[in-house]
Coordinates of C-alpha atoms (C1' of nucleotides) in Angstrom, one line a residue:
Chain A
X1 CA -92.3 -84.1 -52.7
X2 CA -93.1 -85.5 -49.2
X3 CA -96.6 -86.1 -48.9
X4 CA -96.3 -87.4 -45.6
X5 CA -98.8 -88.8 -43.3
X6 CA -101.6 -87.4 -44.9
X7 CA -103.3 -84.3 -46.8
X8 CA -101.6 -82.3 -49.0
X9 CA -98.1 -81.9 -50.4
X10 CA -96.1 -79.9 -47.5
X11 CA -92.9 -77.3 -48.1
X12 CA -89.5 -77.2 -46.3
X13 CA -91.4 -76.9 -42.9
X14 CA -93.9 -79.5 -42.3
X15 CA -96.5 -76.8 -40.1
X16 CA -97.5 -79.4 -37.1
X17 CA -94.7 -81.7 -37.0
X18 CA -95.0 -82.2 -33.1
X19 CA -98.7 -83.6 -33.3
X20 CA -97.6 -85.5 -36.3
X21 CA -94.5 -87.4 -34.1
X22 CA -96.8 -87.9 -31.1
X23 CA -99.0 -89.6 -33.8
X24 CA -96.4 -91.6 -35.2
X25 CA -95.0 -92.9 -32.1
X26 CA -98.3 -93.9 -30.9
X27 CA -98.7 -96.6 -34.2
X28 CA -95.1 -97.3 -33.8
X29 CA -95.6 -98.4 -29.7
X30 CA -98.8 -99.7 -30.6
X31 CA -97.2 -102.2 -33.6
X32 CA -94.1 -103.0 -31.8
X33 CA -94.5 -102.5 -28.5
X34 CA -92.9 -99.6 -26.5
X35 CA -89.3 -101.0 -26.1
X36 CA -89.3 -100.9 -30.3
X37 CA -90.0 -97.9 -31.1
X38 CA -86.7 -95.2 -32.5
X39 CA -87.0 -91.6 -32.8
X40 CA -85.7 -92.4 -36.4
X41 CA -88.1 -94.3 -37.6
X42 CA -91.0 -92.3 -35.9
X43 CA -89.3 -89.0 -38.5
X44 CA -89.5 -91.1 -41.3
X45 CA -92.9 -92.2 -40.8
X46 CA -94.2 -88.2 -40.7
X47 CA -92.1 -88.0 -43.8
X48 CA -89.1 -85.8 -42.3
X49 CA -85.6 -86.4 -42.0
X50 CA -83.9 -88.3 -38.6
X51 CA -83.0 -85.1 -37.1
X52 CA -86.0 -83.1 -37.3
X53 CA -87.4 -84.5 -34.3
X54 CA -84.8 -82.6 -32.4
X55 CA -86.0 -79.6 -32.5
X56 CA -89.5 -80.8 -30.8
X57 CA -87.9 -83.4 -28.3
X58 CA -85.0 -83.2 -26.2
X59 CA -84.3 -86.5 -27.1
X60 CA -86.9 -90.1 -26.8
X61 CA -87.6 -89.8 -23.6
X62 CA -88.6 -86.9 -23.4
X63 CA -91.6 -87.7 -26.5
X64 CA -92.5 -90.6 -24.4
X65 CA -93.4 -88.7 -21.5
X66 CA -95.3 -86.2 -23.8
X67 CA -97.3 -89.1 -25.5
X68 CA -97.5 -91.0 -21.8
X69 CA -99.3 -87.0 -20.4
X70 CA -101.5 -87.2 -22.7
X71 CA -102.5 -90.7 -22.2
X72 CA -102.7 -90.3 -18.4
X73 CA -105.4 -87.0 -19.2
X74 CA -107.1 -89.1 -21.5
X75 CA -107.5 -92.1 -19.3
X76 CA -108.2 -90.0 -16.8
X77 CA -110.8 -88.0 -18.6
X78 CA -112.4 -91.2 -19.9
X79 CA -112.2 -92.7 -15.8
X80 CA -114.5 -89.5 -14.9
X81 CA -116.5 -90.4 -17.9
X82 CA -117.6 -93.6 -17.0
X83 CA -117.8 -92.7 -13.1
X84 CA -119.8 -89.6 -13.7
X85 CA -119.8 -88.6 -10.2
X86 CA -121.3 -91.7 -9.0
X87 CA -124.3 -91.2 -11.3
X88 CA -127.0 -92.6 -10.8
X89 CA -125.6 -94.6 -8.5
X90 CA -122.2 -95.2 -7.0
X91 CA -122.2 -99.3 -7.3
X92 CA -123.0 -99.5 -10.6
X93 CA -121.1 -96.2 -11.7
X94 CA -118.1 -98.6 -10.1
X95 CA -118.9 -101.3 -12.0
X96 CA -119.0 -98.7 -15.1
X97 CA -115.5 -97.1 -14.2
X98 CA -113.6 -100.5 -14.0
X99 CA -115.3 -101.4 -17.1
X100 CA -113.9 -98.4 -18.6
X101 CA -110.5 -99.3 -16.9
X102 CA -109.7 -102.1 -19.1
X103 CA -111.8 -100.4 -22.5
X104 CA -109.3 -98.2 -22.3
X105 CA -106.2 -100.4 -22.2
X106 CA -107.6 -102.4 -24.8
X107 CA -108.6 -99.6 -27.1
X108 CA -105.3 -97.7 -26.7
X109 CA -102.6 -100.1 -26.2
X110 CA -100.2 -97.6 -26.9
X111 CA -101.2 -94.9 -24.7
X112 CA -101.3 -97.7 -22.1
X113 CA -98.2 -98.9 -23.0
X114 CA -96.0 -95.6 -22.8
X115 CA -98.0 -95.3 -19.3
X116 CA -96.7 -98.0 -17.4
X117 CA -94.5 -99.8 -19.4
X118 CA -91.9 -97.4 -20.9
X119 CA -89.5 -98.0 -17.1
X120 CA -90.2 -93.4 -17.6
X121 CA -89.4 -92.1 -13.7
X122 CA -92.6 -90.4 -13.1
X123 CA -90.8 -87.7 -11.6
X124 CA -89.6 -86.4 -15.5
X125 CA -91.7 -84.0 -16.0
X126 CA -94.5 -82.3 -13.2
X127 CA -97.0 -82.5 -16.3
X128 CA -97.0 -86.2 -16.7
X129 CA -96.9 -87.0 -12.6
X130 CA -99.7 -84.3 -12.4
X131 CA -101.4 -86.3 -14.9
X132 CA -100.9 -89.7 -13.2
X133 CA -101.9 -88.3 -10.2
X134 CA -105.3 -87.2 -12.1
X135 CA -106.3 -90.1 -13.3
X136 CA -105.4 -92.3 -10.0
X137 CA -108.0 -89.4 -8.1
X138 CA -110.8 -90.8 -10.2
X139 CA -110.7 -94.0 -8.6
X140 CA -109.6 -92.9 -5.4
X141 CA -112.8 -90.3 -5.3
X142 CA -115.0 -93.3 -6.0
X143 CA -113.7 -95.4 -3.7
X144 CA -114.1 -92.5 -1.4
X145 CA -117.6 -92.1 -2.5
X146 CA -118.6 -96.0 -2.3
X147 CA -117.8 -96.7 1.2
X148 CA -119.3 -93.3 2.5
X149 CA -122.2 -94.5 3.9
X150 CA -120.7 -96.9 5.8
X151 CA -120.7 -96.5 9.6
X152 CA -116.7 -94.6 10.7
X153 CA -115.8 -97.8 12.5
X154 CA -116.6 -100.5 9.8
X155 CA -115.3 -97.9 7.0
X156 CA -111.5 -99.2 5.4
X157 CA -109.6 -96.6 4.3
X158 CA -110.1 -94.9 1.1
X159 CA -106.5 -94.9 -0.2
X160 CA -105.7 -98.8 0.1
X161 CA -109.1 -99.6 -1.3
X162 CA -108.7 -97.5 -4.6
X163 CA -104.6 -98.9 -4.4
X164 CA -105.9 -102.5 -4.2
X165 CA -108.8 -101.9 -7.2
X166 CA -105.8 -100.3 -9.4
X167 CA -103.4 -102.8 -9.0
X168 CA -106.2 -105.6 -10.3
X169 CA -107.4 -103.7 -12.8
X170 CA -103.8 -103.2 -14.1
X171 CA -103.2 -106.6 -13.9
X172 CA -105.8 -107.8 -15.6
X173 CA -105.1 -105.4 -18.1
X174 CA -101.3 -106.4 -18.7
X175 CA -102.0 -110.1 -18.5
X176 CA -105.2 -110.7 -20.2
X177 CA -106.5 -107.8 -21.9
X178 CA -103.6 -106.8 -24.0
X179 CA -102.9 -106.7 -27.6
X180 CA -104.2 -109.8 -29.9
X181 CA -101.5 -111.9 -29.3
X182 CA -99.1 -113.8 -27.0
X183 CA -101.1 -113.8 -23.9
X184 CA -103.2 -116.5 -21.6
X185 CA -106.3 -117.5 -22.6
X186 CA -109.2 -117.0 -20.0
X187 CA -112.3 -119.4 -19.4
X188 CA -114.4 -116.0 -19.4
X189 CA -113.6 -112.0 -20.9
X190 CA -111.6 -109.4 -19.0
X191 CA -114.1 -107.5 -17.8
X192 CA -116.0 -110.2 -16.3
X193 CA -113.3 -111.3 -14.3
X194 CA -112.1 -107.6 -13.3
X195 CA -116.1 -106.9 -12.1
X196 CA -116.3 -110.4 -10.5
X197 CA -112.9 -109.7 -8.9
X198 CA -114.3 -106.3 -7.8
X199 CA -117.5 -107.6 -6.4
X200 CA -116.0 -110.0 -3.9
X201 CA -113.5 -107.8 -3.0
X202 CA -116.0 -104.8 -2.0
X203 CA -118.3 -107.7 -0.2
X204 CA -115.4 -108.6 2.0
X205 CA -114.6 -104.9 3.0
X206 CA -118.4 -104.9 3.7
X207 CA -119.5 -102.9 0.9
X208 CA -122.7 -103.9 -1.4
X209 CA -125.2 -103.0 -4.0
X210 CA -127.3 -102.6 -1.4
X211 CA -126.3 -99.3 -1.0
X212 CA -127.5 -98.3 -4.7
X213 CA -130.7 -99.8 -3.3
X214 CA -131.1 -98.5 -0.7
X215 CA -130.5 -95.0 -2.3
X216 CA -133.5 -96.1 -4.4
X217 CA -132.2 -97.3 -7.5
Chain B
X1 CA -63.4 -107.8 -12.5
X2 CA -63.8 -110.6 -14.5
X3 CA -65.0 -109.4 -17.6
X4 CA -65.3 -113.2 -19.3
X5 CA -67.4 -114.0 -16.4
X6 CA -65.2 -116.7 -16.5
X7 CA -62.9 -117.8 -13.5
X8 CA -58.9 -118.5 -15.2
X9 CA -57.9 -118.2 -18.9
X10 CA -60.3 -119.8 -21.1
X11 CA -58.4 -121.2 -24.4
X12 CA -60.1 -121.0 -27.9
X13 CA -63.3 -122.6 -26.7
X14 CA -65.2 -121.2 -23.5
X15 CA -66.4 -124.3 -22.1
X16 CA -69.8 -123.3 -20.9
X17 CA -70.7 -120.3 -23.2
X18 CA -74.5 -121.3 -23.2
X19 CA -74.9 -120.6 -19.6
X20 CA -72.8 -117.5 -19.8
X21 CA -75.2 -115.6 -22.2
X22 CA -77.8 -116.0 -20.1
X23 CA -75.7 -114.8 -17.2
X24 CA -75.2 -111.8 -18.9
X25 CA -78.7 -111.6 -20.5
X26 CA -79.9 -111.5 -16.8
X27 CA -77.7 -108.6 -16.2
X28 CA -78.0 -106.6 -19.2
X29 CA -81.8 -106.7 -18.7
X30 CA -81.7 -105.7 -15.1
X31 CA -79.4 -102.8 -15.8
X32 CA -81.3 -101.5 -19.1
X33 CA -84.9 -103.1 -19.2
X34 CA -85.8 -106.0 -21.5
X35 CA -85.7 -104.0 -24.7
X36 CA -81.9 -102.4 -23.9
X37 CA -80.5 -105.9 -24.7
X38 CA -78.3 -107.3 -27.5
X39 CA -77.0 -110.2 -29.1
X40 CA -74.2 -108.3 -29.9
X41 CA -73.6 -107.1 -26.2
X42 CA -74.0 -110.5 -24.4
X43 CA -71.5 -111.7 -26.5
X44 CA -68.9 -109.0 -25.6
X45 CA -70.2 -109.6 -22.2
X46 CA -69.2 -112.8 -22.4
X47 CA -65.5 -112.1 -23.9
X48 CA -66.2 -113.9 -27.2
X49 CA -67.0 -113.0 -30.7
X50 CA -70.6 -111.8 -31.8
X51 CA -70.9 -114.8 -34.3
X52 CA -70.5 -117.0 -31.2
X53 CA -74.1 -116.6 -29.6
X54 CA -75.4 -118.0 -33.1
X55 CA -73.9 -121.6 -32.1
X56 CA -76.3 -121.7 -29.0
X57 CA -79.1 -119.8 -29.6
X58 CA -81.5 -118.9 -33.3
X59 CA -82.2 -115.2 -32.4
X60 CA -82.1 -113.0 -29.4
X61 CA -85.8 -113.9 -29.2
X62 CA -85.0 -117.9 -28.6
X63 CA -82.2 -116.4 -26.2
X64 CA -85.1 -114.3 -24.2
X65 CA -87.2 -117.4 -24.4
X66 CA -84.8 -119.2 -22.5
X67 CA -84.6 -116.9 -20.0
X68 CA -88.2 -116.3 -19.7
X69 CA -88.5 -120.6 -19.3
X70 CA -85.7 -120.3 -16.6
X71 CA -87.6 -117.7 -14.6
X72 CA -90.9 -119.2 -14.5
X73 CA -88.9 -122.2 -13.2
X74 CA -87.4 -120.6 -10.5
X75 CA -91.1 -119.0 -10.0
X76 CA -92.4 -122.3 -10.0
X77 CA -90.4 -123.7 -7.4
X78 CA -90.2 -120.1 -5.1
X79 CA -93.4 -120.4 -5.0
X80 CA -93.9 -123.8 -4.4
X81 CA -91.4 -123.3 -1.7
X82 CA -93.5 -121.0 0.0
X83 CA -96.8 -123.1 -0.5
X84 CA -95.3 -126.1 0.9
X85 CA -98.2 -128.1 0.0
X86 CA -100.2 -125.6 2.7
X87 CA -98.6 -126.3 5.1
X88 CA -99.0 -126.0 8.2
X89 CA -102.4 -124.2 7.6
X90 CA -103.6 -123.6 4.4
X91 CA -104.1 -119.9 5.5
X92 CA -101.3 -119.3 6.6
X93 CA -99.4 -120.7 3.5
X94 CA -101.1 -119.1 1.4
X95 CA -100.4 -115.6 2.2
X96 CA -96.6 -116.8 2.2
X97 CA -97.4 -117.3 -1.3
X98 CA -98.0 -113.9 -1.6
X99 CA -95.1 -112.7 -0.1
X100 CA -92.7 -114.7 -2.0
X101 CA -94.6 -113.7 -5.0
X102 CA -93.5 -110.0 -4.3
X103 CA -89.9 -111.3 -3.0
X104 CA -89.2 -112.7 -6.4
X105 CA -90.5 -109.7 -8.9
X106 CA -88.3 -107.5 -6.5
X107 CA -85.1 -109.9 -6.1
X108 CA -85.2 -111.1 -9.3
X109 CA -86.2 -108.1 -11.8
X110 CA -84.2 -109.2 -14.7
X111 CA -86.5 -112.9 -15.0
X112 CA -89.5 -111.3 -14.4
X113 CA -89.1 -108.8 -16.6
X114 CA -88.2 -111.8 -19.4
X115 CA -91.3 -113.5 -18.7
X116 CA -94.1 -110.7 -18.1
X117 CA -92.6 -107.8 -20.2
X118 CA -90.7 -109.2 -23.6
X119 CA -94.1 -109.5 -25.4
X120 CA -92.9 -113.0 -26.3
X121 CA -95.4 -115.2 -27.8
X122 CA -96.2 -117.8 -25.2
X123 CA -96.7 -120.6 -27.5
X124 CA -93.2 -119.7 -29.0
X125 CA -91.8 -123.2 -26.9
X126 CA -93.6 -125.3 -25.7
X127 CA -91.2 -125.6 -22.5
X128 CA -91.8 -122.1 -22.3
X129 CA -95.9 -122.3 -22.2
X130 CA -95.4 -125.9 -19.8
X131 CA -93.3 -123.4 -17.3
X132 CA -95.7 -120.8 -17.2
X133 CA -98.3 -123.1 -16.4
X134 CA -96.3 -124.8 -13.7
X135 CA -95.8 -121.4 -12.1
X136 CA -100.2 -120.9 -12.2
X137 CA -100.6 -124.0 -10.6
X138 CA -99.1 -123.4 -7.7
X139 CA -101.8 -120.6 -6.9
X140 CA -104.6 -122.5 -8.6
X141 CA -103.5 -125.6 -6.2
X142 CA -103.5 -123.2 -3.3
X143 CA -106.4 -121.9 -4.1
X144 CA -107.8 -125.0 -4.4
X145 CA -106.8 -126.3 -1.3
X146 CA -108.0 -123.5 0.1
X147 CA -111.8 -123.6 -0.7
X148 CA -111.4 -127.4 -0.2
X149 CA -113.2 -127.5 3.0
X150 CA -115.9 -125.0 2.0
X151 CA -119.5 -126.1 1.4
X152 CA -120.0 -126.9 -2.0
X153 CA -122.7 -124.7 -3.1
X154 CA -120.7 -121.8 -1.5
X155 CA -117.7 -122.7 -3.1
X156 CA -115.8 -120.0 -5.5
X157 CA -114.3 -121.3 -9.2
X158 CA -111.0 -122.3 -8.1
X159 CA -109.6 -121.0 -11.4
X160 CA -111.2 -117.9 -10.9
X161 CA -110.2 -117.0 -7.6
X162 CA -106.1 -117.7 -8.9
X163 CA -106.8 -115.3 -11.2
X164 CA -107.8 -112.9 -9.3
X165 CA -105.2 -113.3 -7.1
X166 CA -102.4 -113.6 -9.7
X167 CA -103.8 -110.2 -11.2
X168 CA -103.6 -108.7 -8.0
X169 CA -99.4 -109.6 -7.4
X170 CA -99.0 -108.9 -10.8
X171 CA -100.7 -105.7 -10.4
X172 CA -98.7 -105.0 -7.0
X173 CA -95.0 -105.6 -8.6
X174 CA -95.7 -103.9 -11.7
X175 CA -97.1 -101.2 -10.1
X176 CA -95.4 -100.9 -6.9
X177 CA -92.3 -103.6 -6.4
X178 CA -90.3 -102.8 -9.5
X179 CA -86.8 -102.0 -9.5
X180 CA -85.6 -98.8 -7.6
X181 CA -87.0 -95.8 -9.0
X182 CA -89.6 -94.9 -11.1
X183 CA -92.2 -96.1 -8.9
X184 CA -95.5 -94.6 -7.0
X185 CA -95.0 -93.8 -3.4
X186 CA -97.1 -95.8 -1.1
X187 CA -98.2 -95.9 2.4
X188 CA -97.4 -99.1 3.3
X189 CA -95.3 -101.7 2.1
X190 CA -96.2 -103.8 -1.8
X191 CA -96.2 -106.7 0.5
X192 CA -98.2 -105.5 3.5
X193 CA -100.6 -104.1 0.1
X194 CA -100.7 -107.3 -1.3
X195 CA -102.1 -109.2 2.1
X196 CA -104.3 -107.0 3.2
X197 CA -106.2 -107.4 -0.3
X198 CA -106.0 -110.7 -0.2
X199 CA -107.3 -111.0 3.0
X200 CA -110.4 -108.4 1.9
X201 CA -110.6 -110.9 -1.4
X202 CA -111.1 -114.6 0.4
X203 CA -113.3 -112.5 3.1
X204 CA -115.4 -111.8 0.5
X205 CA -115.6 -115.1 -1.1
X206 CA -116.4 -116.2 2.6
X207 CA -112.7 -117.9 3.3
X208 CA -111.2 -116.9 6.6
X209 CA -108.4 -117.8 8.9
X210 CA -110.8 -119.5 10.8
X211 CA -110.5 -122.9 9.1
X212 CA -106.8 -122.6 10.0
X213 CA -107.8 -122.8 13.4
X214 CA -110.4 -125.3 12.7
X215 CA -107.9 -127.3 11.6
X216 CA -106.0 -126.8 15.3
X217 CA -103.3 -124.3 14.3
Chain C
dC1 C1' -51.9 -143.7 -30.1
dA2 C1' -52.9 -141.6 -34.9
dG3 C1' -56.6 -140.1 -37.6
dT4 C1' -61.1 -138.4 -38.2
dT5 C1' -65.3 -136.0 -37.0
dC6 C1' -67.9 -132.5 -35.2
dA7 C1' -69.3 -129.0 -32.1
dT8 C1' -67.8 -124.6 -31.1
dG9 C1' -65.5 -120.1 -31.8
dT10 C1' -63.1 -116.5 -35.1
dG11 C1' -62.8 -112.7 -38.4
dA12 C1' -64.4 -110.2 -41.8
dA13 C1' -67.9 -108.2 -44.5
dG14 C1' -72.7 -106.6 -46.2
dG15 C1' -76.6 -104.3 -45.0
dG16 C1' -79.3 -102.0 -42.0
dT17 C1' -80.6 -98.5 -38.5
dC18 C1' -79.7 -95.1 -35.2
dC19 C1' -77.9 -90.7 -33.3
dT20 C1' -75.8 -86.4 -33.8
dT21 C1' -73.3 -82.1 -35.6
dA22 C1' -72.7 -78.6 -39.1
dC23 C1' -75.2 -76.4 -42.5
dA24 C1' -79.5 -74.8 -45.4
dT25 C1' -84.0 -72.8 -45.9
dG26 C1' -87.8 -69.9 -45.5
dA27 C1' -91.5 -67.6 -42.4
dC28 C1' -91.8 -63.7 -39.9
dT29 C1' -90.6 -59.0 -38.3
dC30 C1' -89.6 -54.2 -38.9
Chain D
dG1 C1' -86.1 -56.1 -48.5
dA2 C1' -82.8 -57.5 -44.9
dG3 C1' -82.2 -59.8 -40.6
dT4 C1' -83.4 -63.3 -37.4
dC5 C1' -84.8 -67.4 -35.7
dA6 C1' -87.3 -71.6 -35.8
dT7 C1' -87.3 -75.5 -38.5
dG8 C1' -85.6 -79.1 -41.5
dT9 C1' -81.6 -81.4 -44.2
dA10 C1' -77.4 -83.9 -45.2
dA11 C1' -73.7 -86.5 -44.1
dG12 C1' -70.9 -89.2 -41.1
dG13 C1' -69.7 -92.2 -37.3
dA14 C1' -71.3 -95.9 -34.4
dC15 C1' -73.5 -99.9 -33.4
dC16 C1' -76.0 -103.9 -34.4
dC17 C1' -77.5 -108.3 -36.9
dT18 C1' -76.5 -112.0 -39.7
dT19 C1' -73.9 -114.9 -42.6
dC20 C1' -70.0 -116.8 -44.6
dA21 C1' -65.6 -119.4 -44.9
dC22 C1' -62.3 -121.0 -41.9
dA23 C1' -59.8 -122.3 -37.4
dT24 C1' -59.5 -125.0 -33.3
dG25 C1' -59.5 -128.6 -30.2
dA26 C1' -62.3 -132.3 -27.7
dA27 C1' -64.2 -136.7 -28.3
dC28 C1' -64.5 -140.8 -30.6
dT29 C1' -62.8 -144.8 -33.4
dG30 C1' -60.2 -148.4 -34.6

DNA sequence: CAGTTCATGTGAAGGGTCCTTACATGACTC
DNA sequence: GAGTCATGTAAGGACCCTTCACATGAACTG
């Protein structure tokens, strides 16, 4: 008599109740934050009993990592999205990627949250630091990309430069761009002050839309 | 050990059980995160009853609150320290600023974790919110100062360019300067991270070290 | 100094949630 | 149709939160 979640009355076994967990804890994190968020209460909510979980999960942990791989392939797969290899050109398709940077942290706090703020050692699982490591190649690649052209001498290095575009965007995306409540307001939106922020940075290393220009676009 | 965190017998009262809450907030939060913390255990901590904690504080979230005010205080004034009103040279003090920003995420996880990571409500006190300002202004009076001499039609939003800045530390110890483990290996140091961006940042905004030696240091 | 007041701490209890171990069920195989 | 194994259940122990009536002793008062 459990109609759980959703569609149709279910038997002794529920048929998917992995996916269903993974969905569960990802309204739980994203209503309560990562911290509040019990293995218990994420069973109850796909209609099963407290130990059923169990048999899917080692224990918490280890569903947090599972839901935090999946958000570093997402976010990773939506960071290639919006840079499209650099298409049509690399400025603006750098402008698009931290654009979709903080789209993302806004439009799946949860995700976002079991990412970086769940205290997880990265090292857990090879899946989820594979993962990470995916989605931190995007950016690196286009910072790679962007500077290019530049002459070898004048030309920072790649590495730093994608480090130093993560750790704004991140922290524009924990301070301002979270949640609907409880954080500072801003005399302009997120995303103008990440691309502002990324603009001046990339004209001190030297870098400009110039480049898209001169590329002819 | 003193597990009453409390030097000599204590008789039925403790004498100072306020402070020694927070004492063991601040510890119970660096040892299991922010969320990992009871009412329940600050009082054992403490060697008195778990009804106690209700005579000085509402809720565990009024407790946190505290702590987070605390720790933006001692922000406040680290940083100030550092700024010293700029000091010899504006330049120079201002990437002390930086440093001590990274010094006090990494010496003193358990605050920052109460004031960045709790998902308080900011407006919850209003000594709360007035400490967290106190803390900005430091960087927006450095950065301030630091466009001071500039020309004025060349001269970057001041509020802007903290922002930027305080995304960029905030970015850097979350990502980077946090606790022991967990964490992303990186090439360089958080701190040696953090100044080189900065340095890229007020090059682009057309600030250099050169008004520091304008100014004879 | 005796008596009173009041902040502070105790103990116990209700209600809740969580985690885990021993057991039950039924889907699948042969 | 019988066995096997994945999957889910039930029940119990532990912890936590909160509130109550009550205990204690420090500070004030006259």
């Amino acid at each position: 008599m459990n109609w759980s979640r959703n569609d149709g009355p279910r038997g002794y076994h529920h048929g998917n109740l992995k996916e269903a967990l993974i969905r569960a804890a990802l309204e739980l994190i994203a209503k309560k934050g990562p911290g509040g968020f019990t293995f218990a209460e994420a069973a109850r909510f796909a209609g099963v009993s407290p130990a059923a979980p169990y048999r899917h999960f080692r224990d918490r942990d280890e569903l947090l990592a599972d839901v935090a791989r999946r958000g570093f392939e997402a976010f990773a797969a939506a960071l290639e999205r919006a840079w499209d290899g650099g298409r049509p050109a690399p400025f603006a398709a750098f402008e698009r990627l931290g654009r979709a940077y903080l789209a993302f942290a806004r439009s799946e706090p949860a995700y976002y949250s079991a990412m970086f703020e769940t205290g997880l050692p990265v090292e857990m699982s090879p899946e989820l630091q594979a993962a990470g490591d995916r989605a931190f190649a995007v950016i690196r690649t286009a910072a790679e990309r962007l500077i290019a052209d530049m002459p070898a001498g004048r030309r920072p290095p790649a590495l730093m430069m994608a480090l130093h575009i993560w750790s704004m965007s991140h922290g524009i995306a924990s301070l301002f761009a979270r949640g609907d409540a409880g954080r500072r307001a801003l005399p302009m939106s997120p995303e103008e002050l990440l691309e502002a922020g990324v603009l001046v940075y990339l004209q001190g290393l030297g870098v400009s839309a110039a480049s898209d220009r001169d590329r002819g676009k």
